Coordinates of C-alpha atoms in Angstrom, one line a residue:
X24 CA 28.9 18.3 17.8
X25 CA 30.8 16.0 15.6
X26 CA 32.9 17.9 13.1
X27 CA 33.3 15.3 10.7
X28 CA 30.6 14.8 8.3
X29 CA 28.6 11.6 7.6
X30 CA 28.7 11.2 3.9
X31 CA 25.8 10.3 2.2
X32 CA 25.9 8.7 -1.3
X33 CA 22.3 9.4 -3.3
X34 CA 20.9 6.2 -5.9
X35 CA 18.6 8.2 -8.4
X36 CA 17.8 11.7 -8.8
X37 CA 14.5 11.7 -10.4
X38 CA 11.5 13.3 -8.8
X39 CA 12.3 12.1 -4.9
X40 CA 15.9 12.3 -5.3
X41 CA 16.0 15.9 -6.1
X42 CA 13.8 16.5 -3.7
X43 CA 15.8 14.5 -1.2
X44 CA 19.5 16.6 -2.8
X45 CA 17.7 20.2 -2.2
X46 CA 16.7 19.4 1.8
X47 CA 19.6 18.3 2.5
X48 CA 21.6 21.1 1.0
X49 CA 19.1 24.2 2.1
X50 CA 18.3 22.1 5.4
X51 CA 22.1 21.5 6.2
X52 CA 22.2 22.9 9.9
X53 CA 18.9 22.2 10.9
X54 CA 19.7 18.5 10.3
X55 CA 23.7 18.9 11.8
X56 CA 22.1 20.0 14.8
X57 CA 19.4 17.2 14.7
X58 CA 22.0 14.4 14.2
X59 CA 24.7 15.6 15.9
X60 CA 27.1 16.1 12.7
X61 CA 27.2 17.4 9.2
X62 CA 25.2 15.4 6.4
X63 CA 27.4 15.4 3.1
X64 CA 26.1 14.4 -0.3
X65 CA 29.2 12.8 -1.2
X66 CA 27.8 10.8 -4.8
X67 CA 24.8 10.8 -7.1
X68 CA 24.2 8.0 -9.0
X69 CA 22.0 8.5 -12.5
X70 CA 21.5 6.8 -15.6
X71 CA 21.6 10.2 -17.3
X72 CA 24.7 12.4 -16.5
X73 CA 23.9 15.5 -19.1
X74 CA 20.7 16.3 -17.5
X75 CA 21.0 19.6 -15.6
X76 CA 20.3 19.2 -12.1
X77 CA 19.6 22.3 -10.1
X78 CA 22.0 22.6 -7.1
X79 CA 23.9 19.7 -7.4
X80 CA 27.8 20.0 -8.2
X81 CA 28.0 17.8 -11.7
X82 CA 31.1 16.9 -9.9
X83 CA 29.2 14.4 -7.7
X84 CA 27.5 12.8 -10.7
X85 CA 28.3 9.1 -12.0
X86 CA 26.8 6.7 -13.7
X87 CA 28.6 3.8 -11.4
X88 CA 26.4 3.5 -8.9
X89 CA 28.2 0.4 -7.9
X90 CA 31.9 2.1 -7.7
X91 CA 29.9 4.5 -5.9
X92 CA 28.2 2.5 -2.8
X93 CA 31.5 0.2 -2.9
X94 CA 33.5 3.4 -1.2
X95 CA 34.3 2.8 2.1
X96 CA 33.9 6.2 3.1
X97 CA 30.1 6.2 2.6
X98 CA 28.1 6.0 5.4
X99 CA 24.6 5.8 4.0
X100 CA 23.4 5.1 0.9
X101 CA 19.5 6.7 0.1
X102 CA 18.2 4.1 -2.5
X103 CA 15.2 6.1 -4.5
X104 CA 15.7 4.4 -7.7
X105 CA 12.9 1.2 -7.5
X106 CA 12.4 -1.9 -9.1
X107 CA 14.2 -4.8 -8.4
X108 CA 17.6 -4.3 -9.8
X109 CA 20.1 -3.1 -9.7
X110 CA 18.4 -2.2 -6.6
X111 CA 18.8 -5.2 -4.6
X112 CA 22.6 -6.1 -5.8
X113 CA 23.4 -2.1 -5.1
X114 CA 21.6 -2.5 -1.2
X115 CA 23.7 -5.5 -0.2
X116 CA 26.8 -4.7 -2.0
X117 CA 26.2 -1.5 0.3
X118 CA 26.0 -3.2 3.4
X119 CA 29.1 -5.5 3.0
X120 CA 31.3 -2.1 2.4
X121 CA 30.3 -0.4 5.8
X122 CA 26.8 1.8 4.8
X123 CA 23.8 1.6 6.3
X124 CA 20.6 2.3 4.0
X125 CA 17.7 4.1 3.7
X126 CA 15.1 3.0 0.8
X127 CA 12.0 3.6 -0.4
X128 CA 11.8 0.5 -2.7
X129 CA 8.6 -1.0 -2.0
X130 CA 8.5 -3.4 -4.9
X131 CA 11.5 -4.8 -3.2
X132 CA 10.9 -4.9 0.3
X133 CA 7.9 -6.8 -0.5
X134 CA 9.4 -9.6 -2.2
X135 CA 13.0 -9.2 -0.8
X136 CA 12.2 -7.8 2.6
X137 CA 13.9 -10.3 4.4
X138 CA 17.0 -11.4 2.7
X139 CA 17.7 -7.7 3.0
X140 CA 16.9 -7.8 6.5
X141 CA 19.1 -10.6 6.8
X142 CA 22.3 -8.2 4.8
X143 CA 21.7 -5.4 7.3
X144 CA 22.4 -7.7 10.2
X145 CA 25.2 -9.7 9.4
X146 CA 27.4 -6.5 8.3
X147 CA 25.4 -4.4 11.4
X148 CA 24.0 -1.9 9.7
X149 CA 20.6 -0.4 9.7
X150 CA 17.8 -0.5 7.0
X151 CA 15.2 2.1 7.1
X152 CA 12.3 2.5 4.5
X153 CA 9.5 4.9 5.7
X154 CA 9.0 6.3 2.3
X155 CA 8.5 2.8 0.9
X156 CA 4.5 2.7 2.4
X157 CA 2.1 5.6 2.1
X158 CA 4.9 8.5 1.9
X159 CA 5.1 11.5 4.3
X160 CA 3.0 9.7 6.4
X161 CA 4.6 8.1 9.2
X162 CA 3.3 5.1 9.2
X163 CA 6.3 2.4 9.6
X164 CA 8.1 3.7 12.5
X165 CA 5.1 4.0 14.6
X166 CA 4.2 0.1 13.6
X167 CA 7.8 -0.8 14.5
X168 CA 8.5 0.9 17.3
X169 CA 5.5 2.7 19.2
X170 CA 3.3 0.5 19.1
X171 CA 6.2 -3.1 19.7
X172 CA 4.7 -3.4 23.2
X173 CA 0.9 -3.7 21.6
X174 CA -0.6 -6.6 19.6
X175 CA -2.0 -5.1 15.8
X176 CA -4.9 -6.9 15.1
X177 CA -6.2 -4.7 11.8
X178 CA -4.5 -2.3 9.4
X179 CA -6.9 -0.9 6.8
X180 CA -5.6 1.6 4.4
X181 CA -5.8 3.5 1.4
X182 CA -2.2 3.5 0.3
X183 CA -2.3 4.4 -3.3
X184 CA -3.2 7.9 -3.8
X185 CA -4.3 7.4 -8.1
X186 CA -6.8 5.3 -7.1
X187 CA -8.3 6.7 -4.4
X188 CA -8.3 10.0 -7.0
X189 CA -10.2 8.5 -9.2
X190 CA -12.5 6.1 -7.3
X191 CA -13.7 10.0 -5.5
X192 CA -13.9 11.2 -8.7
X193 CA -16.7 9.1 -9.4
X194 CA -18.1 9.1 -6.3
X195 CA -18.5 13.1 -6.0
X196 CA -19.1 13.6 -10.3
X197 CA -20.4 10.6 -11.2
X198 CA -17.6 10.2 -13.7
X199 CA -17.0 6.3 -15.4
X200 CA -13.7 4.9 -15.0
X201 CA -12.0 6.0 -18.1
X202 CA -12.9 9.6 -17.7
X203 CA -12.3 10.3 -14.0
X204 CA -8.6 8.1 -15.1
X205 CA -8.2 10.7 -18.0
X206 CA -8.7 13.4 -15.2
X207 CA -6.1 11.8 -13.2
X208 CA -3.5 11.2 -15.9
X209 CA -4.0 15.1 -17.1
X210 CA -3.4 16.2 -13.8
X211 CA 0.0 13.8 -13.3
X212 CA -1.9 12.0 -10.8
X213 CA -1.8 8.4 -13.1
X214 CA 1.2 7.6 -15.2
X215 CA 1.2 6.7 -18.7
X216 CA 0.6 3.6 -17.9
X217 CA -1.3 3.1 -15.1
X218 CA -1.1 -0.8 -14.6
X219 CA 1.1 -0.3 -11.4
X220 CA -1.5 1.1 -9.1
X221 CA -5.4 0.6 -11.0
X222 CA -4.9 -3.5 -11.0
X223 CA -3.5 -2.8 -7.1
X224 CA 0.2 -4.3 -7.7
X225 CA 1.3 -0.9 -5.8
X226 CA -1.1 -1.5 -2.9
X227 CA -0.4 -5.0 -2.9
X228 CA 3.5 -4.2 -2.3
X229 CA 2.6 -2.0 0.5
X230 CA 0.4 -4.4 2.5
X231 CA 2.6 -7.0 1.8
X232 CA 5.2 -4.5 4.1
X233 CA 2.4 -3.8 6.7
X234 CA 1.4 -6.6 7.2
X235 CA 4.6 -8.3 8.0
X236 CA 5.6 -5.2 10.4
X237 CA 2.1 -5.4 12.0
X238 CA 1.9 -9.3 12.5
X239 CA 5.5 -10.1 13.2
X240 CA 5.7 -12.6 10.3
X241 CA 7.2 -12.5 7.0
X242 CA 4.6 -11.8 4.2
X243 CA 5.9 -11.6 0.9
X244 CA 4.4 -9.7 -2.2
X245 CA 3.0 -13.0 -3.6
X246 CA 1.1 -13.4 -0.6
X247 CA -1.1 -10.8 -0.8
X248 CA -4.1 -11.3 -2.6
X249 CA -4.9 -8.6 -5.6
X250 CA -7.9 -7.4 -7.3
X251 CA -7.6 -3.9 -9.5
X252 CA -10.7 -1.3 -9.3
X253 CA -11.2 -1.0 -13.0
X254 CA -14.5 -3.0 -13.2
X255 CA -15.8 -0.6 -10.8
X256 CA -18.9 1.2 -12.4
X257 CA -20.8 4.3 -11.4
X258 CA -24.1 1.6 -11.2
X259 CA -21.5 0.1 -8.1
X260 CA -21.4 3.8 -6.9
X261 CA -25.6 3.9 -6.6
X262 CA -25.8 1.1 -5.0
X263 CA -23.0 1.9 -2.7
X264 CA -24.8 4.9 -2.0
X265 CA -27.8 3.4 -1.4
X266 CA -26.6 1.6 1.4
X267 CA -25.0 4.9 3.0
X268 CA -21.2 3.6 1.3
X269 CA -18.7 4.8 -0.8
X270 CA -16.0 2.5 -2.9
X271 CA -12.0 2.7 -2.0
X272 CA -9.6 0.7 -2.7
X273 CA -8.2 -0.8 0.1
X274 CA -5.4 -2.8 1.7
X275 CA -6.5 -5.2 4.3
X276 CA -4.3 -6.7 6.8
X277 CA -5.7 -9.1 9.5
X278 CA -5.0 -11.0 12.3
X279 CA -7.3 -14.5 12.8
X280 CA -10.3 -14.0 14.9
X281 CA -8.0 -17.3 17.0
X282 CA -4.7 -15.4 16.2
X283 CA -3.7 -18.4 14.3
X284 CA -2.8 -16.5 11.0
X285 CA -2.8 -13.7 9.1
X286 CA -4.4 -12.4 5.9
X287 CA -3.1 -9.7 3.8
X288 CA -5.1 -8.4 0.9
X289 CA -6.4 -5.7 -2.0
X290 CA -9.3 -5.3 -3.8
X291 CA -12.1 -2.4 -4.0
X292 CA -15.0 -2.7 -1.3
X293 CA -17.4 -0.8 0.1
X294 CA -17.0 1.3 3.4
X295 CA -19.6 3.1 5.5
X296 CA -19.8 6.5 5.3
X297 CA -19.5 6.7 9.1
X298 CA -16.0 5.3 8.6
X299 CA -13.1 8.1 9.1
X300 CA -11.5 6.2 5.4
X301 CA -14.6 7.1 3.8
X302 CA -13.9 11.0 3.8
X303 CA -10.3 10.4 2.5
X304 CA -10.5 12.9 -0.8
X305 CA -8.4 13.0 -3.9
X306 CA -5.1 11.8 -3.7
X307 CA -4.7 11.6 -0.5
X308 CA -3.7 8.0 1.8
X309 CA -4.7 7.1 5.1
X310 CA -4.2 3.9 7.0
X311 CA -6.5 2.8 10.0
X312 CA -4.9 0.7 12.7
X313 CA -6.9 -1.1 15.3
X314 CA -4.9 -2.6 18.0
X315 CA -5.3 -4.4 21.7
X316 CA -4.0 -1.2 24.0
X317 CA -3.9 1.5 21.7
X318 CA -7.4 0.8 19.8
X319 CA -8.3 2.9 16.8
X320 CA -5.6 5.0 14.7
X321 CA -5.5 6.7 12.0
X322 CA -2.6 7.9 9.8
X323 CA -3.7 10.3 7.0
X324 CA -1.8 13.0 4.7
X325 CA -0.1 12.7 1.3
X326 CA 0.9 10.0 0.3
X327 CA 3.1 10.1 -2.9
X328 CA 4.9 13.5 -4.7
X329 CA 8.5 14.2 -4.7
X330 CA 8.7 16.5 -1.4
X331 CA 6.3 14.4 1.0
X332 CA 8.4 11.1 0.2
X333 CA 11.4 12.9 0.6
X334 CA 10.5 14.4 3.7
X335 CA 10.3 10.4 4.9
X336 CA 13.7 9.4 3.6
X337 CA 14.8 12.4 5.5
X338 CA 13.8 11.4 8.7
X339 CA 15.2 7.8 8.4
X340 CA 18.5 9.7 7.6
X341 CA 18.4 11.3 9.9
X342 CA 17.8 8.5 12.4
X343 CA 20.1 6.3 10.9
X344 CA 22.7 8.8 11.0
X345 CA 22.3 9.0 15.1
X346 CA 23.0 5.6 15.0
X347 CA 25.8 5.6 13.5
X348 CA 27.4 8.6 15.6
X349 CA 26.1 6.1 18.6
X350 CA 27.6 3.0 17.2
X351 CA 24.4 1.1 17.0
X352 CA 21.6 -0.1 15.3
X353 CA 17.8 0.4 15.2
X354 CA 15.4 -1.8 15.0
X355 CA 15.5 -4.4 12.5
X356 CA 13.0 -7.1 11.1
X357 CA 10.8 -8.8 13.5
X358 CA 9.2 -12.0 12.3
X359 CA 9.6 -14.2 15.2
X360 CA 5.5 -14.7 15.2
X361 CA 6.3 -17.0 11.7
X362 CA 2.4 -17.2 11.1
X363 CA 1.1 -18.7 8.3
X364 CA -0.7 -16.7 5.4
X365 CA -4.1 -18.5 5.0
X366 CA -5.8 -17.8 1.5
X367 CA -8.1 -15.4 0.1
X368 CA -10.9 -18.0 0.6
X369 CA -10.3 -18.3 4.5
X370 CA -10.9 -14.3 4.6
X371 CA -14.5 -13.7 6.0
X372 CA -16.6 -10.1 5.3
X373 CA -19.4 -9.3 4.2
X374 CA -20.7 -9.2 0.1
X375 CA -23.0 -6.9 -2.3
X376 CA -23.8 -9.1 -5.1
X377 CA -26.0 -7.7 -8.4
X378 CA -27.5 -10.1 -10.6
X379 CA -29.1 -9.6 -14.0
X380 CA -32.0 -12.1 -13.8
X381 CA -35.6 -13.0 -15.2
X382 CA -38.2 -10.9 -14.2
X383 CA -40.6 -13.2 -13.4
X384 CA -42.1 -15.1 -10.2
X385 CA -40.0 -17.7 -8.6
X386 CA -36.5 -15.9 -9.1
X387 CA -36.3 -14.7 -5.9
X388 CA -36.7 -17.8 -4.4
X389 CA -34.0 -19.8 -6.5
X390 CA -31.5 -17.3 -5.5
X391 CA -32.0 -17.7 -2.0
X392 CA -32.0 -21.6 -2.3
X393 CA -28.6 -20.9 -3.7
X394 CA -27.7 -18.9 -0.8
X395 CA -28.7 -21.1 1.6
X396 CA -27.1 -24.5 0.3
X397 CA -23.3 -22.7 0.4
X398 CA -24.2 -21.3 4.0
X399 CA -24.2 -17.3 3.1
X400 CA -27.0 -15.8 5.0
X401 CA -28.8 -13.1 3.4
X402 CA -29.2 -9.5 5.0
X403 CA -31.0 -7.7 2.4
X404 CA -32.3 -8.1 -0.9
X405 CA -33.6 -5.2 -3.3
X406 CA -35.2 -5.8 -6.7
X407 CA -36.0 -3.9 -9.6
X408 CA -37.2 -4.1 -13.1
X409 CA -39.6 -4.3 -16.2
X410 CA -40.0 -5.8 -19.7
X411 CA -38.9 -9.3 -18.5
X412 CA -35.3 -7.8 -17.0
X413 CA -34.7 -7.2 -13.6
X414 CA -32.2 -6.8 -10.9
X415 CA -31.6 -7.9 -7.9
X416 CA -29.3 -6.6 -5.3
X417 CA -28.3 -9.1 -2.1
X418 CA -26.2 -8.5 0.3
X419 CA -25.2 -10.6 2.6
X420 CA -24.0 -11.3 6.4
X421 CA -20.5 -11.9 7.2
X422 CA -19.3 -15.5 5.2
X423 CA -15.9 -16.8 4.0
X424 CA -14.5 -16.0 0.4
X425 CA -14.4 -19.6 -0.5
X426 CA -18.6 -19.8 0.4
X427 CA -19.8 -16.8 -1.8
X428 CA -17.3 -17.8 -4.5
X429 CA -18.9 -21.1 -4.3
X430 CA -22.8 -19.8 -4.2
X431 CA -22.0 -17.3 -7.2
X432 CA -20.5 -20.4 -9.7
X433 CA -23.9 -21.8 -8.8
X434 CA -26.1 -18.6 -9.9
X435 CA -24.2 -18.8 -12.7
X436 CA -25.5 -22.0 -13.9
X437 CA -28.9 -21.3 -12.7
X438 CA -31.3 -20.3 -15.7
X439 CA -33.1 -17.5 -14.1
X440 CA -29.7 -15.8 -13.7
X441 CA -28.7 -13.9 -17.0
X442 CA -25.3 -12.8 -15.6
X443 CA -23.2 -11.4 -12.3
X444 CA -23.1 -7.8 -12.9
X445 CA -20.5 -7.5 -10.1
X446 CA -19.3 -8.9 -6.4
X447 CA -18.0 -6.3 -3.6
X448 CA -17.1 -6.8 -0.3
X449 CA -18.5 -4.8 2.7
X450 CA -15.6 -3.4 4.6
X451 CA -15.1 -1.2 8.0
X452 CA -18.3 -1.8 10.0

């Protein structure tokens, strides 16, 4: 073994950082004997230097995080503080002073991915980020490297724990939104505000990540196309029901039936209770991966909390830190596929539509006429109701986006047709 020590310089100390501090000191010769050298914490970088922080000399502490990664002795720099910046200036001004990086930035990688990509190689150094997507779960690694020699045609995940939380919630109570999202934000589940991950911008992040590791293609955050889950209502949770479903909120990332493109999407749907997602409880995350070779995969465990995302950034340290006793590199980004992102309205699945119409004779038939002119089949149709309301339930075979968003601004206008009490897509069969 190596005697000198790899020094390690730490970018936030909140709830992962800590975390990521305490392994590495009560863990220090289990992971010298794993890399091949001793792992020093050589720098923490914090906004707030007073607060006490439990087994960490206040020696290491500074608030000049960009003094800090700018030392030419540092050999990796753990990122855990998010956003955008100072993140990204503190990554690359990393990589032009000799440190490879380990981060678990999502926001950034999925709008920055490749410029950072780009940093890494031309000062040839490494850039991990397991923690970034789904956290203890190894999910990235296994995308980038074990499976390289297969061709991914389908990631489908549940990537956000809060909403997942509170979409089961409902399901197994029959909670509304707002309670089963007071239930979560009591129990630290959802944040103050919980914009981030209800209206799916966390998700989105994440399968803008996947999907460019899975498809060999650069997809950046703004590609991915969002819907939140706070329309969802415990009426979409009968019917779901009805048809042997249950609601997630899930990140979609697909390959072209022609292999042409990609998609790379978020939004609540329904997903047969056969599917393995379906019984994915609480906070929990799991990600389904259908590929060529391999076929069906699945990836499930926690998927947020301070020690399960540290135990990711953990194990790109450690791997980064072999390649730096080894003098090389790991993988880095692969995007030589360059495949176009086609729109949401290319995507083609299958739709649960409930309408608030006319009880009356005729209705039926208008809505199907509807139907038909846009060229969405119909599968079933259920209809209830008295007093001169009813409503009526359709779901349909497999269409494009574009078509049902065409044949529902028709309902709309049609007179029979009091309102669109909601749209989900069928997912997972």
């Amino acid at each position: 073994m190596r005697t000198r020590p790899l020094k390690v310089a730490l970018l936030g100390c909140g709830v992962v950082g800590s975390e990521v501090a305490r392994i590495m000191t009560t863990h220090a010769d289990d992971l010298a004997a794993r890399i091949g050298a001793p792992v020093e914490l050589a720098g923490v970088a914090v906004r707030r230097p007073d607060r006490v922080r439990e087994g960490i000399d206040p020696a290491l502490v500074t608030t000049d995080a960009t003094a800090l990664v700018k030392r030419g002795d540092i050999d990796v720099v753990v990122e855990v503080i998010g956003g955008i910046e100072p993140a990204r200036t503190l990554i690359t001004t990393a990589f032009e002073h000799g440190a490879s990086v380990v981060s678990a930035n999502k926001a950034l990688l999925a709008q920055d991915g490749a410029a950072l990509h780009a940093a890494a190689d031309a000062n040839g150094k490494d850039l991990y980020y397991e923690a970034a997507v789904a956290g203890a779960i190894p999910l990235i690694r296994p995308l980038r490297e074990s499976l390289a020699g297969d061709k991914v045609n389908r990631v489908l995940g549940i990537v956000n724990g809060t909403t997942n939380f509170i979409l089961d919630a409902m399901d197994t109570t029959g909670a509304g939104y707002q309670e089963a999202l007071d239930e979560a934000t009591a129990l630290g589940y959802a944040e103050a505000d919980p914009t981030a991950d209800v209206e799916g911008f966390d998700a989105a992040a994440k399968a803008a990540i996947l999907a460019g590791i899975a498809f060999h293609t650069r997809v950046r955050l703004d590609d991915v196309h969002r819907e939140g889950m706070t329309e969802v209502t415990a009426a979409d949770f009968a019917s779901a029901k009805e048809m042997g479903c249950t609601i997630k909120l899930l990140a979609i990332c697909e390959r072209a039936a022609d292999g042409a493109s990609v998609t790379a999407r978020v939004h609540p749907a329904m997903i047969p209770l056969s599917h393995p997602l379906a019984s994915v409880r609480g906070a929990y995350n799991a990600v389904f991966v259908e590929s060529e070779a391999a076929g069906q995969l699945m990836f499930y465990g926690p998927g947020a909390g301070g020690a399960p995302t540290a135990s990711a950034v953990l194990g790109d340290l450690v791997a980064v830190c072999r390649n730096r006793i080894g003098g090389a590199t790991g993988p880095g980004e692969s995007a030589y596929a360059a495949l176009p992102v086609s729109p949401m309205g290319d995507v083609v699945t299958r739709y649960h539509i409930s309408l608030d119409v006319a009880d009356k004779p005729g209705v039926l038939a208008q809505v199907a006429t509807v139907f038909a002119e846009h060229g969405v089949s119909i599968d079933t149709v259920r209809q209830s109701g008295k007093d001169g309301e009813a409503s009526l339930v359709v779901v349909t075979h497999r269409a494009s986006d574009a078509a049902l968003g065409g044949t529902v601004e028709a309902l709309r206008k049609l007179d029979t047709v009091r309102g669109v009490a909601s749209i989900m897509r069928v997912e997972g069969e």
